[in-house]
Amino acid sequence: FNGASPNVFTPSGDDATVNAATIVASLDAGTSVTILTTSGQSQPGNITLSSAIAKNSGGAATLTLTA
């Protein structure tokens, strides 16, 4: 994550992961989150969600997934 607003996660290698709690913490702090992938590595750049992500508090924030 780059720590900006929106807080952008751009994987730097194959099989990159991000913790759902990290995403929720940003959203709950009112900071939007963007997950941005490309097919520049040896994998196609798909995004797979394996945990629930729920904004529970804080100001307005969005979650953007771009693959």
GROMACS .gro file of N, CA and C in nm:
model
  201
    1PHE      N    1   0.083  -0.119   0.000
    1PHE     CA    2   0.000   0.000   0.000
    1PHE      C    3   0.087   0.124   0.000
    2ASN      N    4   0.040   0.229  -0.065
    2ASN     CA    5   0.120   0.350  -0.075
    2ASN      C    6   0.090   0.452   0.034
    3GLY      N    7  -0.012   0.431   0.117
    3GLY     CA    8  -0.043   0.521   0.228
    3GLY      C    9  -0.112   0.650   0.188
    4ALA      N   10  -0.145   0.667   0.062
    4ALA     CA   11  -0.212   0.789   0.015
    4ALA      C   12  -0.363   0.770   0.022
    5SER      N   13  -0.436   0.866  -0.033
    5SER     CA   14  -0.581   0.853  -0.040
    5SER      C   15  -0.623   0.874  -0.186
    6PRO      N   16  -0.663   0.771  -0.260
    6PRO     CA   17  -0.688   0.637  -0.206
    6PRO      C   18  -0.558   0.564  -0.174
    7ASN      N   19  -0.569   0.469  -0.083
    7ASN     CA   20  -0.458   0.385  -0.043
    7ASN      C   21  -0.448   0.275  -0.149
    8VAL      N   22  -0.344   0.278  -0.234
    8VAL     CA   23  -0.334   0.190  -0.351
    8VAL      C   24  -0.240   0.073  -0.323
    9PHE      N   25  -0.289  -0.049  -0.351
    9PHE     CA   26  -0.206  -0.169  -0.344
    9PHE      C   27  -0.181  -0.216  -0.485
   10THR      N   28  -0.054  -0.220  -0.523
   10THR     CA   29  -0.015  -0.272  -0.654
   10THR      C   30   0.083  -0.386  -0.630
   11PRO      N   31   0.044  -0.510  -0.657
   11PRO     CA   32   0.134  -0.623  -0.632
   11PRO      C   33   0.262  -0.612  -0.712
   12SER      N   34   0.372  -0.657  -0.650
   12SER     CA   35   0.501  -0.648  -0.718
   12SER      C   36   0.551  -0.784  -0.766
   13GLY      N   37   0.470  -0.888  -0.749
   13GLY     CA   38   0.512  -1.020  -0.793
   13GLY      C   39   0.395  -1.116  -0.800
   14ASP      N   40   0.422  -1.234  -0.847
   14ASP     CA   41   0.319  -1.338  -0.856
   14ASP      C   42   0.269  -1.377  -0.718
   15ASP      N   43   0.144  -1.420  -0.711
   15ASP     CA   44   0.081  -1.469  -0.588
   15ASP      C   45   0.081  -1.367  -0.475
   16ALA      N   46   0.078  -1.239  -0.508
   16ALA     CA   47   0.073  -1.134  -0.405
   16ALA      C   48  -0.059  -1.141  -0.329
   17THR      N   49  -0.055  -1.111  -0.200
   17THR     CA   50  -0.176  -1.111  -0.117
   17THR      C   51  -0.180  -0.983  -0.035
   18VAL      N   52  -0.300  -0.947   0.006
   18VAL     CA   53  -0.320  -0.836   0.098
   18VAL      C   54  -0.420  -0.882   0.202
   19ASN      N   55  -0.396  -0.846   0.325
   19ASN     CA   56  -0.482  -0.887   0.436
   19ASN      C   57  -0.613  -0.808   0.434
   20ALA      N   58  -0.725  -0.877   0.443
   20ALA     CA   59  -0.857  -0.810   0.444
   20ALA      C   60  -0.866  -0.710   0.559
   21ALA      N   61  -0.804  -0.739   0.672
   21ALA     CA   62  -0.808  -0.648   0.787
   21ALA      C   63  -0.739  -0.515   0.754
   22THR      N   64  -0.636  -0.519   0.671
   22THR     CA   65  -0.568  -0.397   0.630
   22THR      C   66  -0.660  -0.310   0.545
   23ILE      N   67  -0.735  -0.374   0.456
   23ILE     CA   68  -0.832  -0.303   0.373
   23ILE      C   69  -0.940  -0.241   0.460
   24VAL      N   70  -0.997  -0.320   0.551
   24VAL     CA   71  -1.104  -0.272   0.639
   24VAL      C   72  -1.056  -0.157   0.726
   25ALA      N   73  -0.935  -0.165   0.778
   25ALA     CA   74  -0.881  -0.057   0.863
   25ALA      C   75  -0.874   0.074   0.785
   26SER      N   76  -0.831   0.069   0.660
   26SER     CA   77  -0.827   0.191   0.579
   26SER      C   78  -0.966   0.244   0.554
   27LEU      N   79  -1.058   0.155   0.514
   27LEU     CA   80  -1.195   0.198   0.488
   27LEU      C   81  -1.261   0.258   0.613
   28ASP      N   82  -1.241   0.193   0.727
   28ASP     CA   83  -1.301   0.242   0.852
   28ASP      C   84  -1.241   0.375   0.896
   29ALA      N   85  -1.119   0.405   0.850
   29ALA     CA   86  -1.056   0.533   0.881
   29ALA      C   87  -1.100   0.642   0.782
   30GLY      N   88  -1.188   0.605   0.689
   30GLY     CA   89  -1.237   0.702   0.591
   30GLY      C   90  -1.146   0.718   0.471
   31THR      N   91  -1.055   0.623   0.452
   31THR     CA   92  -0.961   0.627   0.340
   31THR      C   93  -1.003   0.525   0.235
   32SER      N   94  -1.024   0.569   0.113
   32SER     CA   95  -1.059   0.479   0.004
   32SER      C   96  -0.941   0.387  -0.027
   33VAL      N   97  -0.972   0.269  -0.081
   33VAL     CA   98  -0.870   0.170  -0.114
   33VAL      C   99  -0.887   0.129  -0.259
   34THR      N  100  -0.774   0.118  -0.331
   34THR     CA  101  -0.773   0.069  -0.468
   34THR      C  102  -0.677  -0.049  -0.475
   35ILE      N  103  -0.724  -0.161  -0.528
   35ILE     CA  104  -0.640  -0.277  -0.556
   35ILE      C  105  -0.623  -0.278  -0.707
   36LEU      N  106  -0.498  -0.266  -0.753
   36LEU     CA  107  -0.469  -0.252  -0.896
   36LEU      C  108  -0.372  -0.362  -0.938
   37THR      N  109  -0.414  -0.446  -1.032
   37THR     CA  110  -0.325  -0.551  -1.081
   37THR      C  111  -0.303  -0.535  -1.231
   38THR      N  112  -0.198  -0.597  -1.277
   38THR     CA  113  -0.170  -0.601  -1.420
   38THR      C  114  -0.127  -0.743  -1.455
   39SER      N  115  -0.114  -0.770  -1.579
   39SER     CA  116  -0.068  -0.902  -1.621
   39SER      C  117   0.081  -0.898  -1.654
   40GLY      N  118   0.154  -0.806  -1.596
   40GLY     CA  119   0.295  -0.789  -1.626
   40GLY      C  120   0.384  -0.900  -1.573
   41GLN      N  121   0.338  -0.974  -1.474
   41GLN     CA  122   0.416  -1.086  -1.422
   41GLN      C  123   0.379  -1.210  -1.505
   42SER      N  124   0.409  -1.328  -1.452
   42SER     CA  125   0.377  -1.450  -1.529
   42SER      C  126   0.232  -1.495  -1.508
   43GLN      N  127   0.155  -1.422  -1.427
   43GLN     CA  128   0.014  -1.454  -1.403
   43GLN      C  129  -0.074  -1.348  -1.466
   44PRO      N  130  -0.205  -1.379  -1.487
   44PRO     CA  131  -0.292  -1.287  -1.562
   44PRO      C  132  -0.336  -1.162  -1.487
   45GLY      N  133  -0.311  -1.148  -1.357
   45GLY     CA  134  -0.352  -1.028  -1.285
   45GLY      C  135  -0.493  -1.033  -1.229
   46ASN      N  136  -0.548  -1.152  -1.208
   46ASN     CA  137  -0.681  -1.167  -1.150
   46ASN      C  138  -0.681  -1.126  -1.003
   47ILE      N  139  -0.798  -1.084  -0.954
   47ILE     CA  140  -0.817  -1.053  -0.812
   47ILE      C  141  -0.915  -1.155  -0.757
   48THR      N  142  -0.875  -1.223  -0.648
   48THR     CA  143  -0.961  -1.322  -0.583
   48THR      C  144  -0.985  -1.279  -0.439
   49LEU      N  145  -1.112  -1.268  -0.400
   49LEU     CA  146  -1.146  -1.236  -0.261
   49LEU      C  147  -1.170  -1.365  -0.187
   50SER      N  148  -1.097  -1.384  -0.075
   50SER     CA  149  -1.116  -1.506   0.003
   50SER      C  150  -1.163  -1.477   0.145
   51SER      N  151  -1.186  -1.350   0.177
   51SER     CA  152  -1.239  -1.309   0.307
   51SER      C  153  -1.338  -1.195   0.286
   52ALA      N  154  -1.432  -1.186   0.378
   52ALA     CA  155  -1.529  -1.077   0.370
   52ALA      C  156  -1.461  -0.944   0.400
   53ILE      N  157  -1.506  -0.840   0.330
   53ILE     CA  158  -1.458  -0.703   0.355
   53ILE      C  159  -1.581  -0.620   0.384
   54ALA      N  160  -1.588  -0.567   0.507
   54ALA     CA  161  -1.706  -0.490   0.547
   54ALA      C  162  -1.662  -0.360   0.616
   55LYS      N  163  -1.704  -0.248   0.562
   55LYS     CA  164  -1.678  -0.119   0.624
   55LYS      C  165  -1.777  -0.100   0.738
   56ASN      N  166  -1.723  -0.075   0.857
   56ASN     CA  167  -1.808  -0.069   0.977
   56ASN      C  168  -1.819   0.067   1.041
   57SER      N  169  -1.730   0.159   1.010
   57SER     CA  170  -1.731   0.289   1.077
   57SER      C  171  -1.657   0.391   0.992
   58GLY      N  172  -1.644   0.512   1.044
   58GLY     CA  173  -1.565   0.615   0.977
   58GLY      C  174  -1.639   0.686   0.866
   59GLY      N  175  -1.568   0.779   0.805
   59GLY     CA  176  -1.626   0.859   0.697
   59GLY      C  177  -1.639   0.781   0.569
   60ALA      N  178  -1.690   0.850   0.470
   60ALA     CA  179  -1.713   0.788   0.339
   60ALA      C  180  -1.582   0.739   0.278
   61ALA      N  181  -1.584   0.619   0.223
   61ALA     CA  182  -1.467   0.561   0.157
   61ALA      C  183  -1.516   0.455   0.059
   62THR      N  184  -1.437   0.432  -0.044
   62THR     CA  185  -1.475   0.334  -0.145
   62THR      C  186  -1.366   0.229  -0.159
   63LEU      N  187  -1.406   0.112  -0.209
   63LEU     CA  188  -1.313   0.005  -0.243
   63LEU      C  189  -1.323  -0.018  -0.393
   64THR      N  190  -1.210  -0.002  -0.463
   64THR     CA  191  -1.205  -0.020  -0.608
   64THR      C  192  -1.112  -0.135  -0.641
   65LEU      N  193  -1.161  -0.230  -0.718
   65LEU     CA  194  -1.082  -0.345  -0.762
   65LEU      C  195  -1.064  -0.333  -0.913
   66THR      N  196  -0.940  -0.322  -0.960
   66THR     CA  197  -0.912  -0.308  -1.102
   66THR      C  198  -0.813  -0.414  -1.144
   67ALA      N  199  -0.857  -0.505  -1.229
   67ALA     CA  200  -0.769  -0.614  -1.275
   67ALA      C  201  -0.751  -0.605  -1.425
   0.00000   0.00000   0.00000
